[in-house]
Tab-separated table of C-alpha atoms and ligand atoms in Angstrom:
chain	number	residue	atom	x	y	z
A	58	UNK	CA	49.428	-47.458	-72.762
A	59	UNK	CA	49.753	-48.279	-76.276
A	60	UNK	CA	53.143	-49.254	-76.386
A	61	UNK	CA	52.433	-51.658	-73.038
A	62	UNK	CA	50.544	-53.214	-74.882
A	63	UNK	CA	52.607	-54.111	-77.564
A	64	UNK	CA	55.415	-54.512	-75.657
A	65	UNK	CA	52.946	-57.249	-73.606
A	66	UNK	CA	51.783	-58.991	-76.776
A	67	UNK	CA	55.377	-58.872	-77.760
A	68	UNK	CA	56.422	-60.531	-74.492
A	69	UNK	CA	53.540	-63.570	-75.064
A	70	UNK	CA	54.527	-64.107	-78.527
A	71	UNK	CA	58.146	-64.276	-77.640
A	72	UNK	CA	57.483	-67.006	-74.532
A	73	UNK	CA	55.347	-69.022	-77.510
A	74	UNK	CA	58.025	-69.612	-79.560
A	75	UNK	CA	60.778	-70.231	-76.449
A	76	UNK	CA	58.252	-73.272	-75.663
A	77	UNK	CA	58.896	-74.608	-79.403
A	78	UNK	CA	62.893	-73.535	-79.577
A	79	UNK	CA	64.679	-74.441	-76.517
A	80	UNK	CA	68.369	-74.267	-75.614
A	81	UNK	CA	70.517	-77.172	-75.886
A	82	UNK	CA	73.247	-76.859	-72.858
A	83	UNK	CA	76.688	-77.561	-72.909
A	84	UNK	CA	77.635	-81.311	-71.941
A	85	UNK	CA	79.352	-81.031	-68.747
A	86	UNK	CA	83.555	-80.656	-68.725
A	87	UNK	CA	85.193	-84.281	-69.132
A	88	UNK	CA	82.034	-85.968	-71.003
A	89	UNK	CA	84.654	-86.748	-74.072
A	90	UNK	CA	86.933	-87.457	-71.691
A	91	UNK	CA	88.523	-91.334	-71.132
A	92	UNK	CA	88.205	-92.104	-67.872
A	93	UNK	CA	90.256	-94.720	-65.756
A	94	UNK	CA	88.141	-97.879	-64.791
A	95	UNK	CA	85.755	-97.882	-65.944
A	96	UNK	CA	83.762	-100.835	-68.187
A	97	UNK	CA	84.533	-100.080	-71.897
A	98	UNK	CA	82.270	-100.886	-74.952
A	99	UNK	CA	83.494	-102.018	-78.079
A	100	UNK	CA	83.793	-101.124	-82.046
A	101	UNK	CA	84.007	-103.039	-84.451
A	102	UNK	CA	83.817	-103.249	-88.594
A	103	UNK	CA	81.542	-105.199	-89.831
A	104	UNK	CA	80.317	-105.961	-93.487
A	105	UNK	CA	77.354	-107.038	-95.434
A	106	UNK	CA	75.969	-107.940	-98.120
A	107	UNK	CA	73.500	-105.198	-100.265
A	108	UNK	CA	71.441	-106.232	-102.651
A	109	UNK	CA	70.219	-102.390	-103.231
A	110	UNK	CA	74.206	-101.638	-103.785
A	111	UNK	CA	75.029	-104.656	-105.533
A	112	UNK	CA	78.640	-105.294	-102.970
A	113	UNK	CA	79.596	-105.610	-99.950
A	114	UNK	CA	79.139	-102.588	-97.647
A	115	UNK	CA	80.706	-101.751	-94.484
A	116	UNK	CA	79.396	-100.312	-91.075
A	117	UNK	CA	81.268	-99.728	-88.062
A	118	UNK	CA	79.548	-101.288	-84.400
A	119	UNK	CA	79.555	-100.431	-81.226
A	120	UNK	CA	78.477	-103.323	-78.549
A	121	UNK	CA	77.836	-101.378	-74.972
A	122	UNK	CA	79.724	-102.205	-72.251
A	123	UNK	CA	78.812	-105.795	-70.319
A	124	UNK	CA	77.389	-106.564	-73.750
A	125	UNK	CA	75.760	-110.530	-73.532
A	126	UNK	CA	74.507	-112.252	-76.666
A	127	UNK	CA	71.895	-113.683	-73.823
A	128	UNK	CA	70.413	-110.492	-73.659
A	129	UNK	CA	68.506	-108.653	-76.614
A	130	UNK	CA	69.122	-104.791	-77.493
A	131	UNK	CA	67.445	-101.744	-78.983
A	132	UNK	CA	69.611	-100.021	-82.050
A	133	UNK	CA	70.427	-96.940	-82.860
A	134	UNK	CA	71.308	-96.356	-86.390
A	135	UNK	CA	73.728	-93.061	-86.602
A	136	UNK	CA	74.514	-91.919	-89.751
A	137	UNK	CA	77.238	-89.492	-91.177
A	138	UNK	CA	78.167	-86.432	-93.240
A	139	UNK	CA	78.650	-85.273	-96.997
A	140	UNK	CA	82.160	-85.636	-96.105
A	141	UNK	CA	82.177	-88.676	-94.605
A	142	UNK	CA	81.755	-92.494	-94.406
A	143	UNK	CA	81.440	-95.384	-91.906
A	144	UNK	CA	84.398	-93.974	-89.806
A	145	UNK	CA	83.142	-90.259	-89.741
A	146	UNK	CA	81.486	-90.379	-86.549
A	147	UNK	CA	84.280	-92.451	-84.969
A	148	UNK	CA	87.323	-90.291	-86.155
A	149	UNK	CA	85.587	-86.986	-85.066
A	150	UNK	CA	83.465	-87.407	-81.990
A	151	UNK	CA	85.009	-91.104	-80.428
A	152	UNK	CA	81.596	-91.910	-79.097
A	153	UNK	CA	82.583	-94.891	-77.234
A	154	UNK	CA	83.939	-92.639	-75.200
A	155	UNK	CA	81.086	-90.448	-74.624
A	156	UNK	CA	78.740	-93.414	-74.249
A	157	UNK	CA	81.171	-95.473	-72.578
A	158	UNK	CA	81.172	-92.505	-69.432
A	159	UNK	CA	77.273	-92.066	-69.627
A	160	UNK	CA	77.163	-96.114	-69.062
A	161	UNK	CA	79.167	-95.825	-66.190
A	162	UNK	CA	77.335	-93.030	-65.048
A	163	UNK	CA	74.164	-95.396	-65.592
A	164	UNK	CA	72.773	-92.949	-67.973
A	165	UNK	CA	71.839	-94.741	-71.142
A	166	UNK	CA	69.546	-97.690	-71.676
A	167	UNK	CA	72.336	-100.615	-72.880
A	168	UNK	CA	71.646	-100.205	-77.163
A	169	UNK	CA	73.899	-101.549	-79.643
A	170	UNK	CA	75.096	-97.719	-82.239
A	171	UNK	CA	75.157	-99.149	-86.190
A	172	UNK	CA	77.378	-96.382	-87.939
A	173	UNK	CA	76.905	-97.321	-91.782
A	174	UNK	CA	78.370	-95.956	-94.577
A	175	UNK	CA	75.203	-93.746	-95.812
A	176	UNK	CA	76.622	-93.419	-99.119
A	177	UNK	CA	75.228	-96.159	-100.735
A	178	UNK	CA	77.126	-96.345	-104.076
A	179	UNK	CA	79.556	-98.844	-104.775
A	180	UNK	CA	82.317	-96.369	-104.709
A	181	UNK	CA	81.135	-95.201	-101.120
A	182	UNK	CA	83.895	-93.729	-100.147
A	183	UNK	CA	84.108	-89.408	-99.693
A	184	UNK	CA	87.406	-88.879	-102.265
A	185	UNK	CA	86.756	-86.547	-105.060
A	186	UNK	CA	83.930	-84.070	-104.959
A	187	UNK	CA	81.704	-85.256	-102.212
A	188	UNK	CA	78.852	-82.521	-103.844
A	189	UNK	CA	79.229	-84.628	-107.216
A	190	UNK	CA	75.282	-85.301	-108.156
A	191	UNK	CA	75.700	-89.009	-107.966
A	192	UNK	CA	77.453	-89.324	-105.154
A	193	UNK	CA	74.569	-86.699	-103.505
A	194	UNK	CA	71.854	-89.080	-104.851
A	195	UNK	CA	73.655	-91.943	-102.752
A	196	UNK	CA	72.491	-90.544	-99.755
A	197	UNK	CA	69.011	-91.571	-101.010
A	198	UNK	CA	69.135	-94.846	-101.859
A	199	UNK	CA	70.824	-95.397	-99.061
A	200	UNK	CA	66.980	-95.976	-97.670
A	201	UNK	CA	66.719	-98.901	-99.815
A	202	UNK	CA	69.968	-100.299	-98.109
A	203	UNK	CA	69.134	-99.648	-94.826
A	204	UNK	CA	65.763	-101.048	-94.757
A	205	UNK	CA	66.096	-104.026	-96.556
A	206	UNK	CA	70.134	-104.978	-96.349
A	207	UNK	CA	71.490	-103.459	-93.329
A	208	UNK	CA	68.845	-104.095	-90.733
A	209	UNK	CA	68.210	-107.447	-91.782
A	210	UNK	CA	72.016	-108.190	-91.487
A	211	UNK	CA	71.929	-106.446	-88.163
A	212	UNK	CA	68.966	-108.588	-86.934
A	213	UNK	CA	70.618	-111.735	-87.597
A	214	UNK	CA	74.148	-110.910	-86.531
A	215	UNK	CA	73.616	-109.377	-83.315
A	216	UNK	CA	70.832	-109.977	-80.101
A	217	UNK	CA	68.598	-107.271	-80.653
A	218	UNK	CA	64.835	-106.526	-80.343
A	219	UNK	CA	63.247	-106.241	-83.942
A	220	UNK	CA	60.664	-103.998	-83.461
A	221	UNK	CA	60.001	-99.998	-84.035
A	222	UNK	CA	60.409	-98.941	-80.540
A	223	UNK	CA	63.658	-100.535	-80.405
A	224	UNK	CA	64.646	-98.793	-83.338
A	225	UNK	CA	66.284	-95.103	-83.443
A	226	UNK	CA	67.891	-93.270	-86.460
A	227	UNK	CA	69.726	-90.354	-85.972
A	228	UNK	CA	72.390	-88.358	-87.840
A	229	UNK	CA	74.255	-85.269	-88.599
A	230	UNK	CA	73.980	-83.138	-91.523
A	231	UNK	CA	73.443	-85.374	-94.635
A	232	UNK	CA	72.813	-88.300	-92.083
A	233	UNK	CA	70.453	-85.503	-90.466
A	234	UNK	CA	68.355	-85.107	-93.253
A	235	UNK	CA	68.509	-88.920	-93.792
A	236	UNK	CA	67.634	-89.468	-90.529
A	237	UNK	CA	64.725	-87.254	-90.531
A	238	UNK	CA	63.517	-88.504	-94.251
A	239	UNK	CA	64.028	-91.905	-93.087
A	240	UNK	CA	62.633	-91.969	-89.998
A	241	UNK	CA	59.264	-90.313	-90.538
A	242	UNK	CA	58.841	-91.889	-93.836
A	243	UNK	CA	59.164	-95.025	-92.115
A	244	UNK	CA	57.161	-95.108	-88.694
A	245	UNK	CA	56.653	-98.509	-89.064
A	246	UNK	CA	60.418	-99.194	-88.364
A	247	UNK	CA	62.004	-96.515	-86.298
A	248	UNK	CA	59.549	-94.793	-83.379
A	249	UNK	CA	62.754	-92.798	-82.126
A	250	UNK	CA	64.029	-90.304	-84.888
A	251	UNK	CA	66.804	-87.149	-84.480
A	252	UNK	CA	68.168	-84.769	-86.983
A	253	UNK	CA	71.734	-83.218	-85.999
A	254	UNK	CA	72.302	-80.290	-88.162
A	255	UNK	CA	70.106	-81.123	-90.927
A	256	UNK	CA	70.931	-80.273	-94.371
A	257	UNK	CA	69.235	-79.446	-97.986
A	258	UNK	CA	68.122	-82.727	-98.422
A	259	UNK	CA	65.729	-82.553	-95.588
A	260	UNK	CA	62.474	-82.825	-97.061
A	261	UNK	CA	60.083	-80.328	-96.925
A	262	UNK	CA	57.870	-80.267	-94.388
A	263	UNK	CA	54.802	-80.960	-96.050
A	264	UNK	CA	56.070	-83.667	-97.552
A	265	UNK	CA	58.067	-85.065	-94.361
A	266	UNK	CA	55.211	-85.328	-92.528
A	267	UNK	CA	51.788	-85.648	-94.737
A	268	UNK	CA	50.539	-87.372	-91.645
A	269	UNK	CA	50.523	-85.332	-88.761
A	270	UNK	CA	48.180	-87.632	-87.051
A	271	UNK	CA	50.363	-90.704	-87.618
A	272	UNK	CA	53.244	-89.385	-86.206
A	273	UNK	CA	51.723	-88.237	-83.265
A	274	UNK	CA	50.528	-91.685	-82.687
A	275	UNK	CA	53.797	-93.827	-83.443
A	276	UNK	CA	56.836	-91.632	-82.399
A	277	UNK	CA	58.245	-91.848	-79.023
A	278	UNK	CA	61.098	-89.189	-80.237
A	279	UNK	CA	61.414	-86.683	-82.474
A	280	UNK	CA	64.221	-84.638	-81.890
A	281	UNK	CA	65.880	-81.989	-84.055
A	282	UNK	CA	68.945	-79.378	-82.780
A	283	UNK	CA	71.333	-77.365	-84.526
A	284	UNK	CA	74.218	-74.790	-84.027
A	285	UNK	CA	72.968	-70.716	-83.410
A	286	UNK	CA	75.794	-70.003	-86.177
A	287	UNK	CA	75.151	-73.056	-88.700
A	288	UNK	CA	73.468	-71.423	-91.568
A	289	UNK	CA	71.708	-75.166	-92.409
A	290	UNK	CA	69.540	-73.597	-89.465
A	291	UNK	CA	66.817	-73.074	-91.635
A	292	UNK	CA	66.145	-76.492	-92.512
A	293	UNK	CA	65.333	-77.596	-89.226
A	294	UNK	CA	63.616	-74.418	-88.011
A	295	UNK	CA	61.170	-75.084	-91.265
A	296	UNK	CA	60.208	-78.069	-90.180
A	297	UNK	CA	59.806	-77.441	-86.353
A	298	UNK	CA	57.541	-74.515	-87.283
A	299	UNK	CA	55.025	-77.355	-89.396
A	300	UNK	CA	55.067	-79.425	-86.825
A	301	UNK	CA	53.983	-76.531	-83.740
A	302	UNK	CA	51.616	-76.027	-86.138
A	303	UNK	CA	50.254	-79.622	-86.769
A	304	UNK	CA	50.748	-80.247	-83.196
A	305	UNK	CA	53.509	-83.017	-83.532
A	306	UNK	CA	55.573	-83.257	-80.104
A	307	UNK	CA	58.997	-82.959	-81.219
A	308	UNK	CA	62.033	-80.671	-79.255
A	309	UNK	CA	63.647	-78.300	-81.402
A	310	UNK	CA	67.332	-77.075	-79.778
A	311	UNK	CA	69.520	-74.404	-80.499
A	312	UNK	CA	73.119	-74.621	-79.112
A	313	UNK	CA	75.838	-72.738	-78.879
A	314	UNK	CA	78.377	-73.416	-82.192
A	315	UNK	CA	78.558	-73.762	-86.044
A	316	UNK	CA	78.461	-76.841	-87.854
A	317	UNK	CA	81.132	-79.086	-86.463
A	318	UNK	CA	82.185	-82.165	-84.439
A	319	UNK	CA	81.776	-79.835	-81.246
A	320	UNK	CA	77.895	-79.373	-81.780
A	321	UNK	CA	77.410	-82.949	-82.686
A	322	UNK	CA	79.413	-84.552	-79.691
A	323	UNK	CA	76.890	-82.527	-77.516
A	324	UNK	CA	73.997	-83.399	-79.207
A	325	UNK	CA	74.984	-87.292	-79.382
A	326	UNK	CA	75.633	-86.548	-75.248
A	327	UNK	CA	72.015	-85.713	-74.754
A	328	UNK	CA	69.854	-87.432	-77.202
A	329	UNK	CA	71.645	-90.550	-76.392
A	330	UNK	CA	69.976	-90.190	-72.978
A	331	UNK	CA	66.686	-89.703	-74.199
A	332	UNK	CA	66.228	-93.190	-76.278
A	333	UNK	CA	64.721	-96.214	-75.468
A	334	UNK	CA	64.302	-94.896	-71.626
A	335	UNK	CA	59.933	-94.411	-70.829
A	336	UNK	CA	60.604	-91.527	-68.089
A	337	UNK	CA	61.306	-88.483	-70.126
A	338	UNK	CA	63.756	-86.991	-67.722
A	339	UNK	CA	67.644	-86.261	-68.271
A	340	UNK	CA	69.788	-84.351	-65.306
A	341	UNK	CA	70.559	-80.980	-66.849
A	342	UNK	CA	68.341	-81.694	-69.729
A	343	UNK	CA	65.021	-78.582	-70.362
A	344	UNK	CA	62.167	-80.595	-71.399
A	345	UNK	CA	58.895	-78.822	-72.728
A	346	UNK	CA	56.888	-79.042	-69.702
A	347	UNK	CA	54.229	-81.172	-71.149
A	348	UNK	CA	56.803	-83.369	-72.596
A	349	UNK	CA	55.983	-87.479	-72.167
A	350	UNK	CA	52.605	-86.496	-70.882
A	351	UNK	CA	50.328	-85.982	-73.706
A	352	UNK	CA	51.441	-89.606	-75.110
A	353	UNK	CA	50.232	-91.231	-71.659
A	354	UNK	CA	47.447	-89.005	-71.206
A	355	UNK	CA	46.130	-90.852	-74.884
A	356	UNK	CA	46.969	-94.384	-73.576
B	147	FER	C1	74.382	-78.329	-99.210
B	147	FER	C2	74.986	-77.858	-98.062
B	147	FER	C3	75.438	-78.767	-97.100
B	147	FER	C4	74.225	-79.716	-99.417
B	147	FER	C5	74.668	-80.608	-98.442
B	147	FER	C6	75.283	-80.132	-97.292
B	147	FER	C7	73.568	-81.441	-100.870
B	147	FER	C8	75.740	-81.113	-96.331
B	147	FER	C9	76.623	-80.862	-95.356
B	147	FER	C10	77.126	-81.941	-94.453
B	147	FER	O1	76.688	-83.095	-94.553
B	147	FER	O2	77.945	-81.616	-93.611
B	147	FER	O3	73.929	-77.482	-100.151
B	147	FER	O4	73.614	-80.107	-100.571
């Protein structure tokens, strides 16, 4: 009798914590794929001028396809690696070609992808010890860039809508953490916010989010995932666990994979769905089962 019992409370307490952790599927064979005819987006370098930096600073861009300056666009910012720089995300996971098939597939909201160089030193580039403590420390004041030299630049080069729910940040790794640091630290400017992999310079919780309240209010996405063999796990699972507690709506996956171009592709597949669309539904997708509904249930 006992031991039903505890193997009962054991059962509970295990479906409490599948509601916070859910598993991120595989994208479905061919989603990296090129595929023949169909409309193509485009990349392209751009530069600008920092003021936080002191030089010009580069970002790749990536207009969807049947882009029109007549119309205006949400942004996602996606930022890199330790290892890498404005061409990481290009080189490793092509995501014009990944976003390219999900437009065809009329999957994604049309959103102009920023890739910077989140490295923001004016030797930004990843030669030489990429762990070096300055080049580390580049990562942060990278803030500085992005908020007051990049999305400026953005907002004046390109058609886009300037305003916090047409802005999402997301990254992998060191772009993770930035994304996550970045993002919550600045509700005012990005409402949509996803950490890939995030590493050690994720903030701590506490200290992430000292407003529970106010994110619960202002974000329409917060979105964390990482590989079941990455051992960077920790970071994210830390900060999933404050927020169950606090009560902050957020989706916390675990995949299948280490930390690599493989888990990233995937989770670029399926967040990419998610942003800047107001029904919170994604073919092949598991969504919390109250997901979407306690934001219009406070409307
Ligand atoms: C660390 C382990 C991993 C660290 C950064 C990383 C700054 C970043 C990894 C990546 O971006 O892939 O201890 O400290």
């Amino acid at each position: 009798m006992k031991k039903n019992i505890i193997s009962l409370l054991c059962l509970f307490a295990c479906s409490c914590f599948a509601q916070a952790q859910l598993t991120l599927p595989g994208a479905p064979e061919g989603f990296d794929k090129e595929k023949e005819g169909i409309a193509r987006g485009k990349i392209e370098t751009v530069s600008y001028d920092s003021t936080t930096v002191g030089n010009a600073r580069k970002a790749l861009v990536y207009t969807p396809p049947g882009f029109s300056a007549d119309e205006k666009y949400p942004v996602l910012y996606l930022l890199h690696g330790i290892g890498g720089d404005e061409n990481e995300w290009n080189n490793g996971a092509k995501p014009q070609i990944i976003l390219d098939n999900l437009y065809a597939a009329k999957k994604l909201a049309p959103m102009i992808v920023i890739m910077p160089n989140g490295r923001a030193m004016k030797d930004d580039s990843a030669a030489g010890n990429v762990m070096a403590p300055d080049k580390v420390k580049a990562f942060e004041t990278f803030e500085g860039d992005l908020l007051k030299d990049l999305i400026p630049f953005v907002e004046k080069k390109y058609p886009v809508k300037a305003d916090r729910e047409s802005r999402a940040i997301a990254g992998l790794s060191m772009g993770g953490g930035q994304s996550l640091n970045f993002g919550l630290g600045n509700l005012d400017t990005f409402a949509w916010v996803g950490g890939f992999s995030s590493a050690p310079n994720t903030k701590e919780p506490q200290k992430l989010v000292p407003d529970p309240e106010k994110a619960r209010k202002n974000l329409k996405l917060l979105w964390m995932s990482c590989g079941d063999q990455d051992r960077l796990i920790s970071f994210s699972k830390r900060v999933s666990d404050y927020l169950e507690a606090e009560k902050v709506p957020h989706l916390f996956y675990i995949e299948k994979g280490g930390h690599d171009f493989r888990v990233w592709k995937n989770d670029l597949y399926w967040l990419s769905q998610l942003l800047f669309q107001s029904a919170p539904k994604v073919e092949g997708l598991p969504l919390p089962e109250s997901w979407g509904k306690a934001e219009s249930a406070s409307k």
